[in-house]
PDB file of C-alpha atoms in Angstrom:
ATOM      1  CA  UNK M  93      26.171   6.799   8.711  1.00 31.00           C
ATOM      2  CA  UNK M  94      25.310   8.899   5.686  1.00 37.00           C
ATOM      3  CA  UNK M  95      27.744  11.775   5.166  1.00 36.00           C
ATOM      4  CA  UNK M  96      25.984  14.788   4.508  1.00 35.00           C
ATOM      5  CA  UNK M  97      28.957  17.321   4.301  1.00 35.00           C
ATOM      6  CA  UNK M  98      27.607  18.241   0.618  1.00 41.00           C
ATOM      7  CA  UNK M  99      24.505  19.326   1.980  1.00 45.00           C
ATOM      8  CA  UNK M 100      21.153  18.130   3.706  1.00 55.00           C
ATOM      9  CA  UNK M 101      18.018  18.742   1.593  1.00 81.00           C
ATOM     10  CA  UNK M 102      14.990  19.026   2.792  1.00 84.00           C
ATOM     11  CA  UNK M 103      13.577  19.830  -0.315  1.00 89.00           C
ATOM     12  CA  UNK M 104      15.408  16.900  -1.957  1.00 91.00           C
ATOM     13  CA  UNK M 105      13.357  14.843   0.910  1.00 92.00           C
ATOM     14  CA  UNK M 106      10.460  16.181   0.203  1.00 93.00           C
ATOM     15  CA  UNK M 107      10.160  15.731  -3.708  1.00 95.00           C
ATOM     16  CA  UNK M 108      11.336  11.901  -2.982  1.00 95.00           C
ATOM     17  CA  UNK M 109       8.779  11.231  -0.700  1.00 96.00           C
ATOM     18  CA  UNK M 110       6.037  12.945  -2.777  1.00 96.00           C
ATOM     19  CA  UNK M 111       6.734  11.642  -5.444  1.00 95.00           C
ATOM     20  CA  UNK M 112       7.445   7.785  -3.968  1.00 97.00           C
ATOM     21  CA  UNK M 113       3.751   8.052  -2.515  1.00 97.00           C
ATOM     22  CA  UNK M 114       2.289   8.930  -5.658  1.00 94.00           C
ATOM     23  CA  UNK M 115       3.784   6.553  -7.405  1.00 94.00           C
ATOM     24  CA  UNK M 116       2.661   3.974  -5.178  1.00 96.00           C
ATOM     25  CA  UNK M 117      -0.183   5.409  -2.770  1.00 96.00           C
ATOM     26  CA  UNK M 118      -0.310   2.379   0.078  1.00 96.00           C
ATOM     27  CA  UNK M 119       4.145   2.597   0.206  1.00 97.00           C
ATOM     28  CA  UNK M 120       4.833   0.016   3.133  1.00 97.00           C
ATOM     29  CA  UNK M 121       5.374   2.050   6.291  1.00 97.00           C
ATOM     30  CA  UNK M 122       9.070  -0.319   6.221  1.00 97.00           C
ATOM     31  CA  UNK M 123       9.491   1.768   2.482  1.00 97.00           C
ATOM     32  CA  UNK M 124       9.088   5.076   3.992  1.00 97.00           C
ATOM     33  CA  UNK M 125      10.798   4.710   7.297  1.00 97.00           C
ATOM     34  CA  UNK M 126      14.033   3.403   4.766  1.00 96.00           C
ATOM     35  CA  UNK M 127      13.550   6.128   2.382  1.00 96.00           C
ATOM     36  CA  UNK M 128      13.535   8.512   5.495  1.00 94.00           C
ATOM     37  CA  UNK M 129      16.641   6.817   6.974  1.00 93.00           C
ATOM     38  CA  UNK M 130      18.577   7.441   3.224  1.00 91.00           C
ATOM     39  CA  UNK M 131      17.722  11.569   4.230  1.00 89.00           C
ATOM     40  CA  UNK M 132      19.310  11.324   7.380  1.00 84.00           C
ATOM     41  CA  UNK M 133      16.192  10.423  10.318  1.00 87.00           C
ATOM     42  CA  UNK M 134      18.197   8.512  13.053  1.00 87.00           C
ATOM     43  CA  UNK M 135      17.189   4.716  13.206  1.00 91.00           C
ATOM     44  CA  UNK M 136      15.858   5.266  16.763  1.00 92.00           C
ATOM     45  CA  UNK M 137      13.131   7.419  15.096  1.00 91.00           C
ATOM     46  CA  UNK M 138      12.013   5.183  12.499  1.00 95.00           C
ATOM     47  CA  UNK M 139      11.558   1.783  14.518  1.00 95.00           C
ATOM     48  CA  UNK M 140       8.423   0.015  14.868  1.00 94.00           C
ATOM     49  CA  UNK M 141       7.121   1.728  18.205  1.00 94.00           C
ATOM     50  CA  UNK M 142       8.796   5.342  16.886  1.00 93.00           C
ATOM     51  CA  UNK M 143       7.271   5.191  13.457  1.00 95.00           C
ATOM     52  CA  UNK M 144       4.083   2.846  13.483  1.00 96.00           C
ATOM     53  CA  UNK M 145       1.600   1.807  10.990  1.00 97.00           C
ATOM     54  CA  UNK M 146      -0.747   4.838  11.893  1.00 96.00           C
ATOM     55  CA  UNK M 147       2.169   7.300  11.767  1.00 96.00           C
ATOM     56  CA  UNK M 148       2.889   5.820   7.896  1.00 97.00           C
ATOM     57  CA  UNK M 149      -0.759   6.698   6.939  1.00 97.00           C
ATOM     58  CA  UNK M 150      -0.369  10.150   8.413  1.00 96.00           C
ATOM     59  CA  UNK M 151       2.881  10.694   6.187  1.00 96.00           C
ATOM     60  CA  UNK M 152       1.225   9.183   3.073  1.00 97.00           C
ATOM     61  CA  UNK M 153      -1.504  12.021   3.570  1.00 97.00           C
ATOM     62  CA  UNK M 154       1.235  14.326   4.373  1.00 96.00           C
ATOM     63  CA  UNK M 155       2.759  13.421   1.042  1.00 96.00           C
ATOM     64  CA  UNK M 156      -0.218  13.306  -0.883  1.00 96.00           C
ATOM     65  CA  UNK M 157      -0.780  16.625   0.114  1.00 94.00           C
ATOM     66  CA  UNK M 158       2.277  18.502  -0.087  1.00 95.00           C
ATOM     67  CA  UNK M 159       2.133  16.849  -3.875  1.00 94.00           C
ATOM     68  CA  UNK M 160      -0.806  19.528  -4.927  1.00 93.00           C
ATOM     69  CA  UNK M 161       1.843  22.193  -3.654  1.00 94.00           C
ATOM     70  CA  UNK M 162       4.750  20.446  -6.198  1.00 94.00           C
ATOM     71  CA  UNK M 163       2.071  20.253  -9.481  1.00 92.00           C
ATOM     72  CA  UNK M 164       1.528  24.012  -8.293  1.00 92.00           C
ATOM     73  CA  UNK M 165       2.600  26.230 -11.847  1.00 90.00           C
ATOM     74  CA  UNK M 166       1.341  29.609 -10.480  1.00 93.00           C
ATOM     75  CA  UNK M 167       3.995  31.227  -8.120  1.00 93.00           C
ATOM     76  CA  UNK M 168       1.247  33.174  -6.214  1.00 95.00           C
ATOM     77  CA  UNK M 169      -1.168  30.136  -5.945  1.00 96.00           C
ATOM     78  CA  UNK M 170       1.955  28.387  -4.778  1.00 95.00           C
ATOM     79  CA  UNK M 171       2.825  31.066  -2.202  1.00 95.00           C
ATOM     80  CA  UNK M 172      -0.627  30.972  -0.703  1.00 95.00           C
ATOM     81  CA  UNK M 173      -0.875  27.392  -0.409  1.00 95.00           C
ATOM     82  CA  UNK M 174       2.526  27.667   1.297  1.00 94.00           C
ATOM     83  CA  UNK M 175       1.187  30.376   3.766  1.00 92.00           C
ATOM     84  CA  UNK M 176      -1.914  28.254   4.187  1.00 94.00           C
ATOM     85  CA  UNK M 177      -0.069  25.193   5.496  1.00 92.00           C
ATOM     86  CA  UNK M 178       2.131  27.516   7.659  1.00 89.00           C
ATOM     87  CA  UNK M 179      -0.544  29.089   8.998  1.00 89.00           C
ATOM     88  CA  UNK M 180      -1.808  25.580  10.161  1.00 89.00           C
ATOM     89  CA  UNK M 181       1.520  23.686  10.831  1.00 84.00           C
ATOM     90  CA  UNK M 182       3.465  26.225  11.530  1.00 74.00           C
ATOM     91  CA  UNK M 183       6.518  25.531  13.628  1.00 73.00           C
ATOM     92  CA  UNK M 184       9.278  28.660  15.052  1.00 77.00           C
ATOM     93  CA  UNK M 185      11.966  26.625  12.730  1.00 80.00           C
ATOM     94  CA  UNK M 186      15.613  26.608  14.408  1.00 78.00           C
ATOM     95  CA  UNK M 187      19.124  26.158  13.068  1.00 85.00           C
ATOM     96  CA  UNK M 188      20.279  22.717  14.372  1.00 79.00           C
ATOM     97  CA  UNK M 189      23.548  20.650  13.780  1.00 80.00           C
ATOM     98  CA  UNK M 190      23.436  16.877  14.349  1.00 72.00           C
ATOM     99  CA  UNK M 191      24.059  13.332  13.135  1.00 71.00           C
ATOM    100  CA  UNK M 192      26.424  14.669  10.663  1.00 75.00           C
ATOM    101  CA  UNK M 193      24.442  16.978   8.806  1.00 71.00           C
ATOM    102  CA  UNK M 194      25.831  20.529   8.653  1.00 78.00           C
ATOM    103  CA  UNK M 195      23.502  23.407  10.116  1.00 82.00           C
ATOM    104  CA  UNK M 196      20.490  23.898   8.622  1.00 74.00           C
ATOM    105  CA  UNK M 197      16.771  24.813   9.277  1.00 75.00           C
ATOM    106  CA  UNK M 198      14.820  22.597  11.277  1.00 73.00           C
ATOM    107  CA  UNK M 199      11.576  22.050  12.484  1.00 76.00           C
ATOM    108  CA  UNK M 200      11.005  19.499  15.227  1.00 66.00           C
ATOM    109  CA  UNK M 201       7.513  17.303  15.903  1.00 57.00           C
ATOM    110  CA  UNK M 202       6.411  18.352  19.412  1.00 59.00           C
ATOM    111  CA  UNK M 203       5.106  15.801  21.390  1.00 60.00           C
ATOM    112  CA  UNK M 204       1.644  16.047  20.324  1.00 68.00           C
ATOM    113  CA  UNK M 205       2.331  17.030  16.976  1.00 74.00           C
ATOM    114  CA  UNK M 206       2.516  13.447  14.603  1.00 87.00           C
ATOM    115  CA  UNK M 207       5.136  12.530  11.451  1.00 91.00           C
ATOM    116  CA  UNK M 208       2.274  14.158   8.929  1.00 92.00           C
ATOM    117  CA  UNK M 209       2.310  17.668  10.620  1.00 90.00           C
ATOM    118  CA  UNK M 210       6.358  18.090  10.812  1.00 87.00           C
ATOM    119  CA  UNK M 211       6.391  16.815   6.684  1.00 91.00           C
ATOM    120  CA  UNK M 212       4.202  19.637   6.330  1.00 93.00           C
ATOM    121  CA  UNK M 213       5.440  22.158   8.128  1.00 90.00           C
ATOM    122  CA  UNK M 214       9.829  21.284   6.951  1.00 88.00           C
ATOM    123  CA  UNK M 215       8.569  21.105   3.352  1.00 91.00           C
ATOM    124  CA  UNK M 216       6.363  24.146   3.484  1.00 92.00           C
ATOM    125  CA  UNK M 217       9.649  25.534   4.815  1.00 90.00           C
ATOM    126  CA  UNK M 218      11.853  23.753   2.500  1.00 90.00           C
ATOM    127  CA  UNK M 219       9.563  25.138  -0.549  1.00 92.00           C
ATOM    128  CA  UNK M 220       9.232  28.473   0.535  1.00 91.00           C
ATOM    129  CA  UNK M 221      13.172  29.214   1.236  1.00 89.00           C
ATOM    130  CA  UNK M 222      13.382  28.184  -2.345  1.00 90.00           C
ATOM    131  CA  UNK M 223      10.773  30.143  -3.558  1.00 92.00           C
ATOM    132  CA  UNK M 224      12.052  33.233  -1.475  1.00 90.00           C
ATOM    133  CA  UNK M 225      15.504  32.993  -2.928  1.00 90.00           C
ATOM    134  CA  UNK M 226      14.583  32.437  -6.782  1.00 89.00           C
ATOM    135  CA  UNK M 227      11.386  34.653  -6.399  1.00 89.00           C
ATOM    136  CA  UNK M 228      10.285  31.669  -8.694  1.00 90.00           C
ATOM    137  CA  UNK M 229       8.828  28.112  -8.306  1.00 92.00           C
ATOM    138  CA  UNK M 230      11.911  25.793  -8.942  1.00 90.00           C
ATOM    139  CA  UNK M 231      10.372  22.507  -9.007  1.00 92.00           C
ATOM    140  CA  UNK M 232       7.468  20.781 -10.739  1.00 91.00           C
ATOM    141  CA  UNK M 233       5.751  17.902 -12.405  1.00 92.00           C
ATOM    142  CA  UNK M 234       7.550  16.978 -15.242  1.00 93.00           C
ATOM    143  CA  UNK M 235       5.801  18.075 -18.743  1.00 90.00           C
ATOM    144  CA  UNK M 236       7.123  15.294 -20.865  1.00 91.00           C
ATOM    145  CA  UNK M 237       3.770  13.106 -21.941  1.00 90.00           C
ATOM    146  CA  UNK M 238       3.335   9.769 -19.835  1.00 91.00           C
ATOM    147  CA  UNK M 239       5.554  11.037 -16.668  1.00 93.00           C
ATOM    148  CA  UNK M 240       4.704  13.560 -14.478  1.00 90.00           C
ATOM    149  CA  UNK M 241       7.433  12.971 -12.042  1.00 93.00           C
ATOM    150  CA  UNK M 242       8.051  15.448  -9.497  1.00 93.00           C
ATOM    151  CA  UNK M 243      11.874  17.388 -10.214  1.00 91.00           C
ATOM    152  CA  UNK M 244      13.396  20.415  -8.055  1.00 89.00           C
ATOM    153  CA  UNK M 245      15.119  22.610 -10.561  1.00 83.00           C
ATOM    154  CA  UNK M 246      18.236  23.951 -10.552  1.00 72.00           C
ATOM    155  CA  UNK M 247      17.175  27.519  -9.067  1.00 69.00           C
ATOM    156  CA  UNK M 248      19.076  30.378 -11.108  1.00 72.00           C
ATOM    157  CA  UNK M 249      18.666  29.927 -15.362  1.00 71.00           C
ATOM    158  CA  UNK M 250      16.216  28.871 -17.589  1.00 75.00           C
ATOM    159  CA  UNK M 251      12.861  27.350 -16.307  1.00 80.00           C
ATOM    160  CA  UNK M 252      13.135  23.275 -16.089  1.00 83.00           C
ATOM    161  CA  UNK M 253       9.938  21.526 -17.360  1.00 86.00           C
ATOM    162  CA  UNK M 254      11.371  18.157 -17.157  1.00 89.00           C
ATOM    163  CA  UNK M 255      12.877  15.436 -14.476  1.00 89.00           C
ATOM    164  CA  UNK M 256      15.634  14.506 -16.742  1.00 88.00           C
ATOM    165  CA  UNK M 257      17.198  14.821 -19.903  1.00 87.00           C
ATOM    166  CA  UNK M 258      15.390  11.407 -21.419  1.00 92.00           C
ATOM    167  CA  UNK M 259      12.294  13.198 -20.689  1.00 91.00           C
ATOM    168  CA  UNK M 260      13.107  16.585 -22.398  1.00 89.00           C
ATOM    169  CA  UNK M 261      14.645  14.424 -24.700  1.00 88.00           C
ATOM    170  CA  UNK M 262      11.567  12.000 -26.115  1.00 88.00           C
ATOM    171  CA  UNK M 263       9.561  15.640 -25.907  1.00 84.00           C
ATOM    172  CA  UNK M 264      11.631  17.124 -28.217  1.00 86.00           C
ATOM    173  CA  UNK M 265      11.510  14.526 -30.618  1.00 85.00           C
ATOM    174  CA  UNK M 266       7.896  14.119 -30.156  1.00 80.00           C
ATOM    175  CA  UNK M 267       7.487  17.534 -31.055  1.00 80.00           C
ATOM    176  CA  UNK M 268       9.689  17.173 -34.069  1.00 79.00           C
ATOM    177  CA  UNK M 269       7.950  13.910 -35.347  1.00 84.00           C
ATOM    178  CA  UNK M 270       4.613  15.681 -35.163  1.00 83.00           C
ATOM    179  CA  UNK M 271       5.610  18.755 -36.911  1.00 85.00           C
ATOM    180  CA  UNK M 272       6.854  16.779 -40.019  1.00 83.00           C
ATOM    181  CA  UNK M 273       3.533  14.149 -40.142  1.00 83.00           C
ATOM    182  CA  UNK M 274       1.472  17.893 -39.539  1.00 78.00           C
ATOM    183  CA  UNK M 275       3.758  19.303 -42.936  1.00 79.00           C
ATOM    184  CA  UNK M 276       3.287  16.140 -44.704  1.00 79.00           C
ATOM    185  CA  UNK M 277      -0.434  15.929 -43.820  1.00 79.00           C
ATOM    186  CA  UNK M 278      -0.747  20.129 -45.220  1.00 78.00           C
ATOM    187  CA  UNK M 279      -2.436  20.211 -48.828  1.00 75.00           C
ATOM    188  CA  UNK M 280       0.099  20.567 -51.554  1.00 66.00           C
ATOM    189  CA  UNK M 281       2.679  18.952 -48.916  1.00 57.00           C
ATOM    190  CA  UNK M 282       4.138  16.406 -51.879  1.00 59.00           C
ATOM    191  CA  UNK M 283       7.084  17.955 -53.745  1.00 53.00           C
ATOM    192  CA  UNK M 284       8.260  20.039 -50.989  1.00 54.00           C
ATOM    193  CA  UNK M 285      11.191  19.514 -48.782  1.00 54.00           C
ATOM    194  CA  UNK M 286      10.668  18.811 -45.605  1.00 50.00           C
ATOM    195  CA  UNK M 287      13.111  20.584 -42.719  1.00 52.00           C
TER     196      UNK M 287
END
């Protein structure tokens, strides 16, 4: 069993899957049910007859969609498409303890309701606790050229624009590179010192 006594996130859940299904759109439905085990579902709910083939599609569409909310830069564009998918999946959350997590929010499938509906509705929660608390969007798509990767930020500080350091990294010295061939390139560039 996972320990989860730092924390459960279902935000942390949410950018993973996202951002696995993007990266590879048709994810076998054995991918996502072990991804989903590594946040913490109990095995019972991710078996063959629990999680099937047609409740994988549903979740990939789930994903897929939730990922327009993560590339989301505008905070009130972000808080509308949040509303919207409350307004349509929305769930009375509840605080719940179990498996080892610590308490936390939860939102539970109904019987009718399928595996795409409660991704939905936990990350439309999960986003919109964050958003509420920061009064900022703290994740993203990363801005470094070529990547694009999904990232939750760190919530109080600076603005991240980047999944990881390599990323803001090879930016930054993009950036430089390009200013000094732009100086070099400026007429009467030869002679001068370059910073």
């Amino acid at each position: 069993m996972t320990d989860f006594r730092g924390g459960f996130s279902a935000a942390r859940r949410l950018i993973d899957l996202a951002e696995a299904v993007r990266a590879d759109p048709g994810l076998p439905r054995a991918d996502l049910a072990r991804l989903l085990a590594g946040h913490g579902e109990r095995p019972a709910d991710l078996t063959d007859a629990a999680f099937s083939e047609a409740d994988a599609a549903e979740l990939r569409a789930a994903a897929r969609r939730i990922a327009a909310v993560l590339a989301e830069t505008d905070e009130d564009r972000a808080a509308g498409e949040l509303n919207a998918l409350f307004e349509e999946y929305g769930t009375r959350p509840r605080l719940t303890r179990h498996d080892g997590h610590p308490w936390h929010l939860h939102v539970d499938r109904g019987e009718e309701a399928g595996w795409g509906d409660w991704f939905l509705a936990s990350g439309a929660l999960a986003l919109a606790r964050l958003l509420g608390e920061y009064g900022r969007i703290t994740w993203g798509s990363c801005a470094a050229e070529g990547c694009g990767r999904f990232f939750l930020g760190p919530g109080p500080g600076s603005v991240r624009r980047f999944c990881s350091t390599t990323c803001a990294t090879r930016a930054r010295v993009a950036a430089h590179r390009r200013r000094k061939r732009e100086a070099a390139a400026e007429p009467g560039a030869e002679g001068r010192a370059l910073p």
